[in-house]
Amino acid sequence: MRFAVLTLGCDKNTVDSERYIAELVAHGAERSQSMDDADVIVVNTCGFIDAAKRESLEAILEAARHKEDGRCQLVAAVGCMITRHKAELEESLPEVDLFLSTAESDRLIPELESRGLLDDAPLLQHPGVRLYAGELPHVRYLKISEGCDHGCAFCAIPLMRGKHRSFALGDVVREAQLLEAQGAREVNLVAQDLAHYGRDVRDGTALPELLQALLRETTIPWFRLLYIYSAGLSPAMLDLIAREPRIVRYLDIPMQHASDSVLARMRRPERKAKQREKLRALREQIPGVAIRTTVIVGFPGETEEEFQELLDFLEEAQLERVGAFTYSPQEGTKAHEMVDDVPEQVKRARLERVQELQRLITAERYESWIGRTARVLIDKAANAEGVAQGRLEAQGDDIDGVTWVTMGAFAHVAAGTIVEVRLEDVVDDYDFRATAIRVLDAPVAAPAPSARRVLPVAPGSVGSFGR
């Protein structure tokens, strides 16, 4: 049986898809890079906002067309959108054979076996085993918890993913070791809020202890922290980032707005003064840290004055990158009960104003970096002109632009190498041009990616990955 997996949404979905791929391969299935020659197509959906739902629906319908035009025998829709809308999707999409919520991920293999598409075989012993599903095998994602306990009025994630559950420290470390054995050079830690790690277990293990264990038990050169509430950036956490070069100086801190009245309606845990104070502390204790955030415009009741507060705060804060979204009501959330009273054209206009302001801020900040030396992780080896594609510590994978590096005498180095560069120019506001100075850290015998490679697992491990 040949299969294809299409992943939509966040990096946490990427982790889930890699586990699906590993389980299918372990049962004798062969992965296809195209839906055209797949017997089974799995669409891992996103249900975060309306635009993501539309994209997921389009992907499901595209997969279903391969049942008529290709060799596909079964389409499975899985993930967050299914968790939220399973009953109505089952009724409206009869061409889809299988719908599985996030809590039903362990049913995929038995369902395929029962339909004669897979031979009966032992399940993987360790749910942390994953097979790479992207384009850069040295860049991987490590989910350290599942679910969320925050009560943000606009967010349906707790309804899709459930309450926060920390994965056992030993299991997370073992999974990181497996990723390292597969060639990982940058591991991005992901969760709904990294800072909540360990709070539900209450055994004295929190995010700093997890990071220290990962540093101690692996040689992965770059760890990146994605999506961490500023309240969780304790003095111990800041000290660890400041003194440990293997934790890149980059933080993705969701703020969502800067007007206290909007933040209150959003049921966010912090207010503008606290956000301002935390940003000051971060920059004082971690010189050179790059900070990214996300904001929502057009939340119910947002006035022009409240929106202007957001613009003024972004101008003051001078963040490296900002992702912006228009508000869309999600059924089951507190905000869904509010009147969605900001017209769509106003939302779109405000979105454009935020994006244009931040484009100028980012370009100006990046221009000030010209002439500096910096570390770059090479993502794609040098081309015929001797130019490689890489990323600074300030550039998260797939969201913050790239750095084009003239490699010179180092044109032979492989992807996954960390080099020191001199920044020479900003391109299109978000990208850099640079020249390599020296190699800092090169991969050692990194394995070639293989769609059929399953690593050995710890005998008897039951894992804690919410499967």
Coordinates of C-alpha atoms in Angstrom, one line a residue:
M1 CA 0.0 0.0 0.0
R2 CA 1.2 3.5 -0.9
F3 CA 0.1 6.5 1.1
A4 CA 0.4 10.3 1.2
V5 CA 0.0 12.6 4.1
L6 CA -0.9 16.3 3.7
T7 CA -0.3 18.5 6.7
L8 CA -2.1 21.8 7.3
G9 CA -1.8 24.2 10.2
C10 CA 0.8 24.5 12.9
D11 CA 4.0 22.8 13.7
K12 CA 2.3 20.6 16.3
N13 CA 0.4 19.1 13.4
T14 CA 3.7 18.4 11.7
V15 CA 4.8 16.4 14.7
D16 CA 1.5 14.4 14.6
S17 CA 1.9 13.7 10.9
E18 CA 5.4 12.4 11.3
R19 CA 4.0 9.9 13.8
Y20 CA 1.3 8.8 11.4
I21 CA 4.0 8.3 8.7
A22 CA 6.2 6.3 11.1
E23 CA 3.3 4.0 12.1
L24 CA 2.2 3.4 8.5
V25 CA 5.8 2.7 7.4
A26 CA 6.3 0.3 10.4
H27 CA 3.3 -1.6 9.1
G28 CA 4.7 -2.1 5.7
A29 CA 3.2 0.8 3.8
E30 CA 5.3 2.9 1.4
R31 CA 5.2 6.7 1.5
S32 CA 4.4 8.6 -1.7
Q33 CA 5.3 12.2 -2.3
S34 CA 2.3 12.7 -4.5
M35 CA -1.4 12.0 -4.1
D36 CA -1.5 10.8 -7.7
D37 CA -0.2 7.4 -6.9
A38 CA -1.3 6.9 -3.3
D39 CA -3.8 4.2 -2.3
V40 CA -4.5 6.1 1.0
I41 CA -4.5 9.8 1.5
V42 CA -4.4 11.3 5.0
V43 CA -5.3 15.0 5.4
N44 CA -4.2 16.4 8.8
T45 CA -6.5 19.4 9.2
C46 CA -6.4 22.7 11.1
G47 CA -9.5 24.3 12.7
F48 CA -7.9 27.3 14.3
I49 CA -9.6 30.1 12.3
D50 CA -12.0 30.2 9.4
A51 CA -9.3 30.6 6.8
A52 CA -7.6 27.5 8.0
K53 CA -10.9 25.6 7.9
R54 CA -11.5 26.6 4.3
E55 CA -8.0 25.5 3.4
S56 CA -8.6 22.1 5.1
L57 CA -11.9 21.6 3.3
E58 CA -10.3 22.4 0.0
A59 CA -7.5 19.9 0.7
I60 CA -10.0 17.2 1.7
L61 CA -12.0 17.7 -1.5
E62 CA -8.8 17.7 -3.6
A63 CA -7.8 14.4 -2.0
A64 CA -11.3 12.9 -2.6
R65 CA -11.0 13.7 -6.3
H66 CA -8.1 11.3 -6.5
K67 CA -10.6 8.5 -5.8
E68 CA -12.1 9.2 -9.2
D69 CA -9.0 10.3 -11.1
G70 CA -6.2 8.3 -9.5
R71 CA -5.6 5.1 -7.6
C72 CA -6.8 6.3 -4.2
Q73 CA -9.0 3.8 -2.3
L74 CA -9.4 5.7 0.9
V75 CA -9.3 9.3 2.2
A76 CA -8.9 9.9 5.9
A77 CA -9.4 13.3 7.4
V78 CA -7.8 13.7 10.8
G79 CA -6.9 16.4 13.3
C80 CA -8.3 19.6 14.8
M81 CA -11.0 20.5 12.4
I82 CA -12.4 17.0 12.7
T83 CA -12.4 17.2 16.4
R84 CA -14.6 20.3 16.2
H85 CA -16.9 19.4 13.3
K86 CA -16.9 15.7 12.9
A87 CA -20.6 15.0 12.7
E88 CA -21.4 17.7 10.2
L89 CA -18.4 16.8 8.1
E90 CA -19.4 13.1 8.0
E91 CA -22.9 14.2 6.8
S92 CA -21.6 16.7 4.2
L93 CA -18.6 14.8 2.8
P94 CA -19.7 11.2 2.0
E95 CA -16.7 10.9 -0.3
V96 CA -14.4 10.8 2.7
D97 CA -14.0 7.3 4.2
L98 CA -12.7 8.0 7.6
F99 CA -12.8 10.9 10.1
L100 CA -10.6 10.8 13.1
S101 CA -10.4 13.5 15.9
T102 CA -7.1 14.3 17.7
A103 CA -8.2 11.8 20.4
E104 CA -8.7 9.1 17.9
S105 CA -5.3 9.1 16.2
D106 CA -4.6 5.5 17.4
R107 CA -7.5 4.3 15.3
L108 CA -5.9 4.9 11.9
I109 CA -3.9 1.7 11.7
P110 CA -6.7 -0.6 12.9
E111 CA -9.2 1.0 10.5
L112 CA -6.8 0.4 7.5
E113 CA -6.2 -3.1 8.7
S114 CA -9.9 -3.8 9.0
R115 CA -10.5 -2.6 5.5
G116 CA -7.7 -4.9 4.1
L117 CA -5.4 -2.0 3.1
L118 CA -2.7 -3.0 5.7
D119 CA -1.5 -6.3 6.9
D120 CA -1.9 -6.9 10.6
A121 CA 1.4 -6.1 12.3
P122 CA 2.7 -5.1 15.8
L123 CA 2.3 -1.5 16.7
L124 CA 5.3 0.7 17.3
Q125 CA 6.6 0.2 20.8
H126 CA 7.3 3.9 21.4
P127 CA 5.0 6.6 20.2
G128 CA 7.8 9.1 20.0
V129 CA 9.2 7.5 16.9
R130 CA 8.7 9.7 13.9
L131 CA 9.7 9.9 10.3
Y132 CA 10.6 13.2 8.7
A133 CA 7.9 14.8 6.6
G134 CA 9.4 18.0 5.3
E135 CA 12.1 19.4 3.1
L136 CA 14.9 20.2 5.6
P137 CA 15.8 17.0 7.5
H138 CA 18.1 18.8 9.9
V139 CA 15.2 21.1 11.1
R140 CA 12.8 19.2 13.4
Y141 CA 9.9 20.0 15.8
L142 CA 9.6 18.5 19.3
K143 CA 6.2 18.7 21.0
I144 CA 6.6 18.8 24.8
S145 CA 3.0 18.9 25.8
E146 CA -0.5 18.7 24.5
G147 CA -3.6 20.8 25.1
C148 CA -4.1 24.2 26.8
D149 CA -5.4 25.6 30.1
H150 CA -5.5 29.2 29.0
G151 CA -9.0 30.6 28.7
C152 CA -8.6 33.0 25.9
A153 CA -12.0 34.1 24.7
F154 CA -11.2 33.8 21.0
C155 CA -9.4 30.4 21.0
A156 CA -10.9 27.0 20.3
I157 CA -7.7 25.1 20.8
P158 CA -8.7 23.8 24.3
L159 CA -11.9 22.5 22.7
M160 CA -9.8 20.6 20.1
R161 CA -6.8 19.6 22.0
G162 CA -8.1 19.3 25.6
K163 CA -6.5 20.3 28.8
H164 CA -2.8 20.8 29.1
R165 CA -0.8 17.6 29.6
S166 CA 3.0 17.6 29.9
F167 CA 4.8 14.7 28.3
A168 CA 7.2 12.9 30.6
L169 CA 10.7 14.4 30.7
G170 CA 12.4 11.0 29.9
D171 CA 10.1 10.5 26.9
V172 CA 10.8 14.0 25.5
V173 CA 14.6 13.5 25.9
R174 CA 14.4 10.1 24.2
E175 CA 12.4 11.6 21.3
A176 CA 15.0 14.4 20.9
Q177 CA 17.7 11.7 20.8
L178 CA 15.8 9.9 18.0
L179 CA 15.6 13.2 16.1
E180 CA 19.3 13.7 16.6
A181 CA 20.0 10.2 15.3
Q182 CA 18.0 11.1 12.2
G183 CA 20.2 14.1 11.6
A184 CA 18.5 17.0 13.5
R185 CA 20.6 20.1 13.9
E186 CA 17.9 22.5 15.0
V187 CA 15.0 21.3 17.2
N188 CA 12.1 23.6 17.7
L189 CA 10.2 23.1 20.9
V190 CA 6.5 23.5 20.4
A191 CA 3.4 23.5 22.6
Q192 CA 0.4 25.7 23.2
D193 CA 2.5 27.4 25.9
L194 CA 6.0 26.0 26.5
A195 CA 6.0 27.8 29.9
H196 CA 3.3 25.5 31.2
Y197 CA 5.5 22.5 30.9
G198 CA 5.5 20.5 34.2
R199 CA 2.8 22.5 35.9
D200 CA 0.3 19.6 35.8
V201 CA 2.8 17.1 37.1
R202 CA 4.1 19.3 40.0
D203 CA 7.2 17.2 40.6
G204 CA 9.6 20.2 40.4
T205 CA 10.3 19.7 36.7
A206 CA 9.6 22.8 34.6
L207 CA 10.8 24.1 31.3
P208 CA 14.3 25.1 32.5
E209 CA 14.9 21.5 33.8
L210 CA 13.6 20.0 30.6
L211 CA 16.0 22.3 28.6
Q212 CA 18.9 21.4 30.8
A213 CA 18.2 17.7 30.3
L214 CA 18.0 18.1 26.5
L215 CA 21.3 20.0 26.5
R216 CA 22.9 17.3 28.7
E217 CA 21.6 14.3 26.9
T218 CA 22.0 15.4 23.3
T219 CA 24.5 17.3 21.2
I220 CA 21.9 19.1 19.0
P221 CA 23.5 22.6 18.4
W222 CA 20.3 24.7 18.2
F223 CA 17.2 24.6 20.3
R224 CA 14.5 27.2 19.5
L225 CA 11.5 28.1 21.7
L226 CA 8.3 28.6 19.8
Y227 CA 5.2 30.0 21.5
I228 CA 5.9 30.8 25.1
Y229 CA 3.8 33.2 27.2
S230 CA 5.9 36.0 28.7
A231 CA 4.6 35.1 32.2
G232 CA 6.6 31.9 32.0
L233 CA 9.9 33.6 31.3
S234 CA 11.2 33.4 34.8
P235 CA 14.6 34.7 35.9
A236 CA 15.9 31.2 35.8
M237 CA 14.6 30.8 32.2
L238 CA 16.1 34.0 31.1
D239 CA 19.5 33.2 32.7
L240 CA 19.6 29.9 31.0
I241 CA 18.9 31.4 27.5
A242 CA 21.5 34.1 28.2
R243 CA 24.3 31.8 29.1
E244 CA 23.6 28.8 26.9
P245 CA 24.6 29.3 23.2
R246 CA 22.7 26.2 22.1
I247 CA 19.4 27.8 22.9
V248 CA 19.0 30.4 20.2
R249 CA 18.3 34.0 21.2
Y250 CA 14.8 34.0 19.8
L251 CA 11.4 34.0 21.5
D252 CA 7.9 33.7 20.0
I253 CA 5.7 35.4 22.6
P254 CA 2.0 35.7 21.7
M255 CA 0.6 39.1 22.9
Q256 CA -2.5 39.4 20.7
H257 CA -3.1 43.1 21.4
A258 CA -1.9 46.0 23.4
S259 CA -5.1 47.8 24.5
D260 CA -6.0 46.8 28.1
S261 CA -9.7 46.9 27.3
V262 CA -9.3 44.6 24.3
L263 CA -7.0 42.3 26.3
A264 CA -9.6 42.1 29.1
R265 CA -12.3 41.2 26.6
M266 CA -10.0 38.6 25.1
R267 CA -9.4 37.2 28.6
R268 CA -5.7 37.4 28.1
P269 CA -3.5 37.0 31.2
E270 CA -1.4 40.2 30.8
R271 CA -1.9 43.9 30.2
K272 CA 0.2 46.4 28.3
A273 CA 2.3 47.6 31.2
K274 CA 3.3 44.0 32.0
Q275 CA 4.1 43.3 28.3
R276 CA 6.3 46.4 28.2
E277 CA 8.1 45.4 31.4
K278 CA 8.7 41.9 30.2
L279 CA 10.2 43.1 26.9
R280 CA 12.5 45.4 28.7
A281 CA 13.7 42.6 31.0
L282 CA 14.2 40.3 28.0
R283 CA 16.4 42.7 26.2
E284 CA 18.4 43.6 29.3
Q285 CA 19.1 40.0 30.3
I286 CA 19.4 38.5 26.8
P287 CA 21.3 41.0 24.6
G288 CA 20.5 40.5 20.9
V289 CA 17.4 38.4 21.5
A290 CA 14.9 38.5 18.6
I291 CA 11.3 38.6 19.6
R292 CA 8.3 37.6 17.5
T293 CA 4.6 38.0 18.4
T294 CA 1.2 37.6 16.9
V295 CA -1.7 40.0 17.1
I296 CA -5.4 39.9 16.3
V297 CA -7.3 42.9 14.8
G298 CA -11.0 43.4 14.6
F299 CA -11.9 41.6 17.9
P300 CA -15.5 42.4 18.9
G301 CA -15.8 45.9 20.2
E302 CA -12.4 47.0 18.9
T303 CA -12.6 50.8 18.4
E304 CA -10.3 52.9 16.3
E305 CA -8.8 54.3 19.5
E306 CA -8.1 50.7 20.8
F307 CA -6.6 49.8 17.4
Q308 CA -4.4 52.9 17.5
E309 CA -3.1 51.7 20.9
L310 CA -1.9 48.5 19.3
L311 CA -0.1 50.5 16.5
D312 CA 1.5 52.8 19.1
F313 CA 2.7 49.8 21.1
L314 CA 4.2 48.1 18.1
E315 CA 6.0 51.3 17.2
E316 CA 7.3 51.5 20.7
A317 CA 8.2 47.9 21.1
Q318 CA 10.2 47.6 17.9
L319 CA 9.8 43.8 17.7
E320 CA 11.7 41.9 15.0
R321 CA 8.6 40.2 13.5
V322 CA 4.9 40.3 14.0
G323 CA 2.3 37.9 12.6
A324 CA -1.2 39.5 12.3
F325 CA -4.7 38.0 11.8
T326 CA -8.2 39.3 11.5
Y327 CA -10.6 38.0 14.1
S328 CA -13.1 35.3 13.1
P329 CA -15.7 33.9 15.6
Q330 CA -15.2 30.3 16.6
E331 CA -18.2 28.3 17.8
G332 CA -17.9 27.2 21.4
T333 CA -15.6 30.1 22.5
K334 CA -16.5 32.9 24.8
A335 CA -16.0 35.5 22.0
H336 CA -18.5 33.6 19.8
E337 CA -21.2 34.9 22.2
M338 CA -20.1 38.5 21.5
V339 CA -21.4 40.6 18.7
D340 CA -18.9 40.5 15.8
D341 CA -19.4 44.2 15.2
V342 CA -16.2 45.2 13.4
P343 CA -17.0 45.1 9.6
E344 CA -14.9 42.8 7.5
Q345 CA -13.6 45.7 5.4
V346 CA -12.4 47.5 8.5
K347 CA -10.7 44.3 9.7
R348 CA -8.9 44.0 6.5
A349 CA -7.9 47.6 6.5
R350 CA -6.5 47.3 10.0
L351 CA -4.7 44.2 9.1
E352 CA -3.0 46.0 6.2
R353 CA -2.0 48.9 8.5
V354 CA -0.4 46.6 11.0
Q355 CA 1.4 44.7 8.3
E356 CA 2.8 47.8 6.7
L357 CA 3.9 49.3 10.0
Q358 CA 5.7 46.1 11.0
R359 CA 7.3 45.8 7.5
L360 CA 8.9 49.2 8.1
I361 CA 9.9 48.4 11.7
T362 CA 11.5 45.0 10.6
A363 CA 13.3 46.6 7.7
E364 CA 14.7 49.4 9.8
R365 CA 15.8 47.0 12.6
Y366 CA 17.4 44.7 10.0
E367 CA 19.2 47.6 8.3
S368 CA 20.9 48.4 11.7
W369 CA 22.4 44.9 11.7
I370 CA 24.4 45.4 8.5
G371 CA 28.1 44.9 9.2
R372 CA 27.5 42.6 12.2
T373 CA 28.8 39.1 12.5
A374 CA 26.3 36.4 13.3
R375 CA 25.6 32.7 13.3
V376 CA 23.7 31.1 10.4
L377 CA 22.4 27.6 10.0
I378 CA 22.8 26.5 6.4
D379 CA 19.5 25.0 5.2
K380 CA 20.4 24.4 1.6
A381 CA 24.0 23.8 0.4
A382 CA 25.7 26.2 -2.0
N383 CA 24.5 26.4 -5.6
A384 CA 26.6 26.6 -8.7
E385 CA 27.3 30.3 -7.9
G386 CA 28.5 29.4 -4.4
V387 CA 25.5 30.9 -2.6
A388 CA 23.8 28.9 0.2
Q389 CA 20.5 29.4 1.8
G390 CA 20.4 29.7 5.6
R391 CA 18.9 31.4 8.6
L392 CA 20.1 33.6 11.4
E393 CA 19.1 32.8 15.0
A394 CA 16.5 35.6 14.5
Q395 CA 14.9 33.7 11.6
G396 CA 12.5 30.9 12.6
D397 CA 12.0 28.1 10.1
D398 CA 9.4 29.0 7.3
I399 CA 8.2 32.2 9.0
D400 CA 11.0 34.8 9.3
G401 CA 12.8 34.9 6.0
V402 CA 16.2 33.5 5.0
T403 CA 19.8 34.6 4.7
W404 CA 21.6 34.1 1.4
V405 CA 25.3 33.3 2.1
T406 CA 28.2 33.7 -0.3
M407 CA 30.2 30.7 0.9
G408 CA 33.6 31.3 -0.9
A409 CA 36.1 28.8 0.4
F410 CA 33.3 27.0 2.4
A411 CA 31.1 26.2 -0.6
H412 CA 31.5 22.5 0.1
V413 CA 29.8 22.5 3.5
A414 CA 26.6 20.5 3.9
A415 CA 23.2 21.6 4.9
G416 CA 23.0 21.6 8.7
T417 CA 26.3 23.3 9.1
I418 CA 26.5 26.4 11.3
V419 CA 28.7 29.1 10.0
E420 CA 29.8 32.6 11.1
V421 CA 28.9 35.3 8.6
R422 CA 29.1 39.0 8.1
L423 CA 25.8 40.6 7.3
E424 CA 26.0 42.8 4.2
D425 CA 22.6 43.7 2.9
V426 CA 18.8 43.4 3.5
V427 CA 16.8 42.0 0.7
D428 CA 13.0 42.7 0.3
D429 CA 12.8 43.9 3.9
Y430 CA 12.9 40.4 5.5
D431 CA 15.9 38.5 4.0
F432 CA 19.7 39.1 4.3
R433 CA 22.8 38.7 2.1
A434 CA 25.9 37.7 4.0
T435 CA 29.4 36.3 3.5
A436 CA 30.8 33.3 5.3
I437 CA 33.7 33.9 7.6
R438 CA 34.3 30.4 9.1
V439 CA 32.6 27.1 10.0
L440 CA 31.5 26.9 13.6
D441 CA 29.8 23.5 13.8
A442 CA 29.4 20.9 11.1
P443 CA 27.2 17.8 11.1
V444 CA 29.0 14.5 11.6
A445 CA 27.9 11.7 9.3
A446 CA 24.3 13.0 9.1
P447 CA 22.2 10.1 7.6
A448 CA 20.4 10.6 4.3
P449 CA 16.7 10.9 4.9
S450 CA 14.8 7.7 4.2
A451 CA 11.1 7.2 4.0
R452 CA 11.4 3.7 5.4
R453 CA 13.8 4.2 8.2
V454 CA 12.5 3.4 11.7
L455 CA 14.9 3.8 14.5
P456 CA 15.2 1.4 17.4
V457 CA 13.0 2.2 20.4
A458 CA 13.2 1.7 24.1
P459 CA 11.8 -1.7 25.0
G460 CA 8.7 -1.4 27.2
S461 CA 8.3 2.3 27.0
V462 CA 4.7 3.4 27.2
G463 CA 5.4 7.0 26.3
S464 CA 3.2 10.0 27.3
F465 CA 2.3 11.6 24.0
G466 CA -1.4 11.7 24.4
R467 CA -1.9 9.0 21.8

